[in-house]
Short mmCIF file of C-alpha atoms and ligand atoms in Angstrom, two decimals:
data_model
loop_
_atom_site.label_atom_id
_atom_site.label_comp_id
_atom_site.label_asym_id
_atom_site.label_seq_id
_atom_site.Cartn_x
_atom_site.Cartn_y
_atom_site.Cartn_z
CA UNK F 1 -15.66 -23.61 -7.65
CA UNK F 2 -13.61 -23.91 -10.84
CA UNK F 3 -11.35 -20.92 -11.53
CA UNK F 4 -9.72 -20.58 -14.93
CA UNK F 5 -6.09 -20.24 -13.84
CA UNK F 6 -2.53 -21.03 -14.80
CA UNK F 7 -0.93 -23.51 -15.01
CA UNK F 8 -4.34 -25.26 -14.94
CA UNK F 9 -7.83 -24.90 -13.43
CA UNK F 10 -7.88 -24.08 -9.71
CA UNK F 11 -10.59 -26.11 -8.00
CA UNK F 12 -11.65 -24.96 -4.55
CA UNK F 13 -14.77 -25.48 -2.43
CA UNK F 14 -16.02 -22.00 -1.41
CA UNK F 15 -16.61 -23.03 2.20
CA UNK F 16 -13.02 -24.31 2.48
CA UNK F 17 -11.42 -21.28 0.84
CA UNK F 18 -10.29 -17.99 2.38
CA UNK F 19 -9.50 -14.73 0.61
CA UNK F 20 -6.20 -13.47 2.09
CA UNK F 21 -5.36 -9.81 1.50
CA UNK F 22 -1.76 -9.13 2.41
CA UNK F 23 -0.70 -5.80 3.96
CA UNK F 24 -3.09 -3.44 2.14
CA UNK F 25 -2.16 -0.89 4.79
CA UNK F 26 -1.54 2.83 4.60
CA UNK F 27 2.18 2.34 5.39
CA UNK F 28 2.69 0.74 1.97
CA UNK F 29 0.05 2.39 -0.20
CA UNK F 30 -0.17 6.01 0.91
CA UNK F 31 2.49 8.75 0.78
CA UNK F 32 4.41 9.21 4.04
CA UNK F 33 4.56 5.56 5.05
CA UNK F 34 7.23 2.88 5.16
CA UNK F 35 7.07 2.18 1.42
CA UNK F 36 7.78 5.77 0.51
CA UNK F 37 10.52 6.17 3.13
CA UNK F 38 12.34 3.33 1.36
CA UNK F 39 12.30 5.49 -1.77
CA UNK F 40 9.42 3.80 -3.61
CA UNK F 41 6.63 5.24 -5.77
CA UNK F 42 3.52 4.26 -3.82
CA UNK F 43 1.15 5.30 -6.66
CA UNK F 44 1.98 1.99 -8.38
CA UNK F 45 0.38 0.08 -5.51
CA UNK F 46 -2.69 2.29 -5.29
CA UNK F 47 -3.66 1.21 -8.80
CA UNK F 48 -4.79 -2.28 -7.64
CA UNK F 49 -7.26 -0.94 -5.09
CA UNK F 50 -10.38 -0.90 -7.36
CA UNK F 51 -9.90 -4.51 -8.55
CA UNK F 52 -9.16 -5.67 -5.01
CA UNK F 53 -12.19 -3.86 -3.65
CA UNK F 54 -14.40 -5.51 -6.29
CA UNK F 55 -13.08 -8.97 -5.33
CA UNK F 56 -13.58 -8.27 -1.63
CA UNK F 57 -17.18 -7.18 -2.27
CA UNK F 58 -17.96 -10.27 -4.38
CA UNK F 59 -16.27 -12.60 -1.89
CA UNK F 60 -18.21 -11.12 1.02
CA UNK F 61 -21.46 -11.41 -0.96
CA UNK F 62 -20.69 -15.11 -1.54
CA UNK F 63 -20.14 -15.60 2.20
CA UNK F 64 -16.46 -16.52 1.95
CA UNK F 65 -13.99 -16.16 4.81
CA UNK F 66 -11.78 -13.05 4.63
CA UNK F 67 -8.33 -12.67 6.19
CA UNK F 68 -6.50 -9.34 6.24
CA UNK F 69 -2.87 -9.05 7.30
CA UNK F 70 -0.80 -6.08 8.40
CA UNK F 71 2.96 -5.92 8.75
CA UNK F 72 2.97 -4.60 12.30
CA UNK F 73 5.34 -4.54 15.26
CA UNK F 74 4.73 -4.11 18.96
CA UNK F 75 5.21 -0.57 20.29
CA UNK F 76 8.38 -1.65 22.16
CA UNK F 77 9.74 -3.23 18.94
CA UNK F 78 10.54 -6.42 20.87
CA UNK F 79 9.37 -8.37 17.80
CA UNK F 80 11.51 -6.38 15.36
CA UNK F 81 15.03 -7.77 15.00
CA UNK F 82 17.69 -5.03 14.66
CA UNK F 83 18.68 -6.60 11.33
CA UNK F 84 15.21 -5.75 10.02
CA UNK F 85 15.08 -2.28 11.56
CA UNK F 86 18.46 -1.18 10.28
CA UNK F 87 18.29 -2.70 6.81
CA UNK F 88 18.58 -0.39 3.82
CA UNK F 89 19.22 2.89 5.62
CA UNK F 90 15.71 4.33 4.99
CA UNK F 91 14.83 7.96 5.77
CA UNK F 92 12.61 6.67 8.59
CA UNK F 93 13.16 3.33 10.26
CA UNK F 94 10.52 0.99 11.73
CA UNK F 95 9.31 2.62 14.96
CA UNK F 96 10.30 6.17 13.96
CA UNK F 97 7.59 8.83 13.86
CA UNK F 98 6.44 9.70 10.34
CA UNK F 99 3.52 11.68 8.92
CA UNK F 100 1.12 8.79 9.72
CA UNK F 101 2.51 7.92 13.14
CA UNK F 102 5.19 5.39 14.03
CA UNK F 103 6.30 3.39 11.00
CA UNK F 104 4.96 -0.21 10.94
CA UNK F 105 3.83 -0.09 14.57
CA UNK F 106 0.50 -1.70 15.51
CA UNK F 107 -2.30 0.72 16.26
CA UNK F 108 -0.70 3.70 14.49
CA UNK F 109 -2.71 5.48 11.74
CA UNK F 110 -0.31 4.35 9.02
CA UNK F 111 -0.64 0.74 10.11
CA UNK F 112 -4.37 0.59 9.38
CA UNK F 113 -5.77 -1.17 6.33
CA UNK F 114 -6.72 1.48 3.74
CA UNK F 115 -10.31 2.71 4.06
CA UNK F 116 -11.45 1.17 0.76
CA UNK F 117 -10.62 -2.33 2.05
CA UNK F 118 -11.33 -1.86 5.76
CA UNK F 119 -12.08 -5.14 7.56
CA UNK F 120 -15.68 -5.84 8.54
CA UNK F 121 -16.75 -7.45 11.83
CA UNK F 122 -16.14 -11.20 11.74
CA UNK F 123 -13.19 -11.01 9.37
CA UNK F 124 -9.79 -12.18 10.57
CA UNK F 125 -7.08 -9.53 10.98
CA UNK F 126 -3.52 -10.80 11.52
CA UNK F 127 -0.68 -8.56 12.69
CA UNK F 128 2.53 -10.13 11.47
CA UNK F 129 6.06 -9.13 12.45
CA UNK F 130 7.64 -10.87 9.47
CA UNK F 131 7.12 -10.86 5.75
CA UNK F 132 5.24 -14.17 5.80
CA UNK F 133 1.72 -14.31 7.27
CA UNK F 134 2.40 -17.58 9.14
CA UNK F 135 5.61 -16.62 10.94
CA UNK F 136 4.91 -15.79 14.63
CA UNK F 137 1.13 -15.45 14.09
CA UNK F 138 -1.94 -17.53 14.89
CA UNK F 139 -3.00 -17.75 11.23
CA UNK F 140 -2.59 -21.49 10.76
CA UNK F 141 -4.68 -22.24 13.85
CA UNK F 142 -7.44 -19.85 12.72
CA UNK F 143 -7.53 -21.41 9.27
CA UNK F 144 -7.68 -24.89 10.83
CA UNK F 145 -10.60 -23.87 13.07
CA UNK F 146 -12.47 -22.58 10.01
CA UNK F 147 -11.79 -25.75 7.99
CA UNK F 148 -9.81 -23.89 5.34
CA UNK F 149 -7.69 -25.83 2.83
CA UNK F 150 -7.48 -23.34 -0.08
CA UNK F 151 -6.27 -19.73 -0.11
CA UNK F 152 -6.83 -16.98 -2.67
CA UNK F 153 -4.24 -14.22 -2.31
CA UNK F 154 -4.08 -10.54 -3.15
CA UNK F 155 -2.11 -7.66 -1.66
CA UNK F 156 1.33 -6.11 -1.57
CA UNK F 157 4.07 -6.45 -2.39
CA UNK F 158 4.01 -9.38 -4.80
CA UNK F 159 7.59 -10.58 -4.45
CA UNK F 160 7.97 -9.82 -0.73
CA UNK F 161 5.07 -10.42 1.67
CA UNK F 162 2.67 -11.99 -0.83
CA UNK F 163 5.13 -14.48 -2.25
CA UNK F 164 6.62 -15.28 1.18
CA UNK F 165 3.13 -15.94 2.57
CA UNK F 166 2.20 -18.13 -0.40
CA UNK F 167 5.37 -20.16 0.01
CA UNK F 168 4.71 -20.59 3.74
CA UNK F 169 1.13 -21.66 2.95
CA UNK F 170 2.25 -24.04 0.22
CA UNK F 171 4.68 -25.74 2.61
CA UNK F 172 1.81 -26.13 5.09
CA UNK F 173 -0.32 -27.97 2.53
CA UNK F 174 -2.66 -25.21 1.33
CA UNK F 175 -3.57 -24.89 -2.34
CA UNK F 176 -2.94 -21.23 -3.20
CA UNK F 177 -4.08 -18.95 -6.00
CA UNK F 178 -2.73 -15.44 -6.60
CA UNK F 179 -5.01 -12.83 -8.22
CA UNK F 180 -2.72 -11.16 -10.75
CA UNK F 181 -4.46 -7.76 -10.87
CA UNK F 182 -4.96 -7.61 -7.09
CA UNK F 183 -1.27 -7.65 -6.30
CA UNK F 184 1.50 -5.19 -7.07
CA UNK F 185 5.12 -4.40 -6.51
CA UNK F 186 7.11 -1.18 -6.44
CA UNK F 187 9.08 -2.95 -9.19
CA UNK F 188 6.71 -4.19 -11.95
CA UNK F 189 9.31 -6.58 -13.37
CA UNK F 190 9.57 -8.25 -9.93
CA UNK F 191 5.78 -8.73 -9.93
CA UNK F 192 5.93 -10.39 -13.34
CA UNK F 193 8.84 -12.61 -12.28
CA UNK F 194 7.07 -13.62 -9.04
CA UNK F 195 3.91 -14.57 -10.94
CA UNK F 196 5.93 -16.69 -13.32
CA UNK F 197 7.88 -18.34 -10.49
CA UNK F 198 4.72 -19.22 -8.58
CA UNK F 199 3.05 -21.06 -11.44
CA UNK F 200 6.21 -22.56 -13.00
CA UNK F 201 6.93 -26.29 -12.94
CA UNK F 202 3.27 -27.28 -12.79
CA UNK F 203 2.41 -24.78 -10.04
CA UNK F 204 5.36 -25.31 -7.73
CA UNK F 205 4.04 -22.64 -5.34
CA UNK F 206 0.49 -22.35 -6.66
CA UNK F 207 -1.78 -20.92 -9.33
CA UNK F 208 -2.35 -17.43 -10.74
CA UNK F 209 -5.42 -15.93 -12.43
CA UNK F 210 -6.91 -12.54 -13.24
CA UNK F 211 -9.68 -11.47 -10.85
CA UNK F 212 -12.19 -11.72 -13.72
CA UNK F 213 -11.77 -15.51 -13.52
CA UNK F 214 -12.73 -15.47 -9.83
CA UNK F 215 -15.76 -13.26 -10.53
CA UNK F 216 -16.80 -15.67 -13.29
CA UNK F 217 -16.49 -18.67 -10.95
CA UNK F 218 -18.47 -16.95 -8.21
CA UNK F 219 -21.25 -16.06 -10.65
CA UNK F 220 -21.40 -19.69 -11.78
CA UNK F 221 -21.85 -20.87 -8.18
C1 LIG J 301 7.58 -5.11 2.37
C2 LIG J 301 5.44 -6.19 2.20
N1 LIG J 301 7.73 -5.04 1.06
N2 LIG J 301 4.21 -6.13 2.72
N3 LIG J 301 6.44 -5.59 2.93
O1 LIG J 301 8.46 -4.74 3.12
O2 LIG J 301 5.64 -6.69 1.12
#
């Protein structure tokens, strides 16, 4: 597949490429979750759902591998360092009970992927205790087993979990593309800066493209 991207065309064999949707979970996108308790306007993130849903549908129709991640901690918080739990003095901390259950705890209602992007059987779902999708997870091994060398990213938030995951992937040798209209930040200028950082210096972290370019490439397959 040839995807019209910046800083130059992203070439990826469909069977060696996974779509990775980062943390499209209720805790970040719906009112009452972790994102809102940190004082953010979650409506900004909700706006990318239609474009992300369209990509997911097209990718599934093409038979591509899908990976979903969730920022999720064990119920006993043994995988949540106090430094992370206490940071920022939010109204509700990780593990506290909010309107959608315990904040960022695996299995709680708020920790589920939003209904519009719910994983289907056979898709990989990774619970990650850190911001990056590779830290303390089995993601690399699962990608290796599936023969994956290229990753197409969407999800939230651009400059935190998406960018961290792309950097981790880049260091592990994956070629990575970020779909610009399938990612968002609570701070739009951070999103723009992250996109520019990723593709600067000849793609030092990876490539970026609008989702229309991916749809075009899939149709040309
Ligand atoms: C944050 C994330 N922002 N998924 N998590 O804490 O980006």
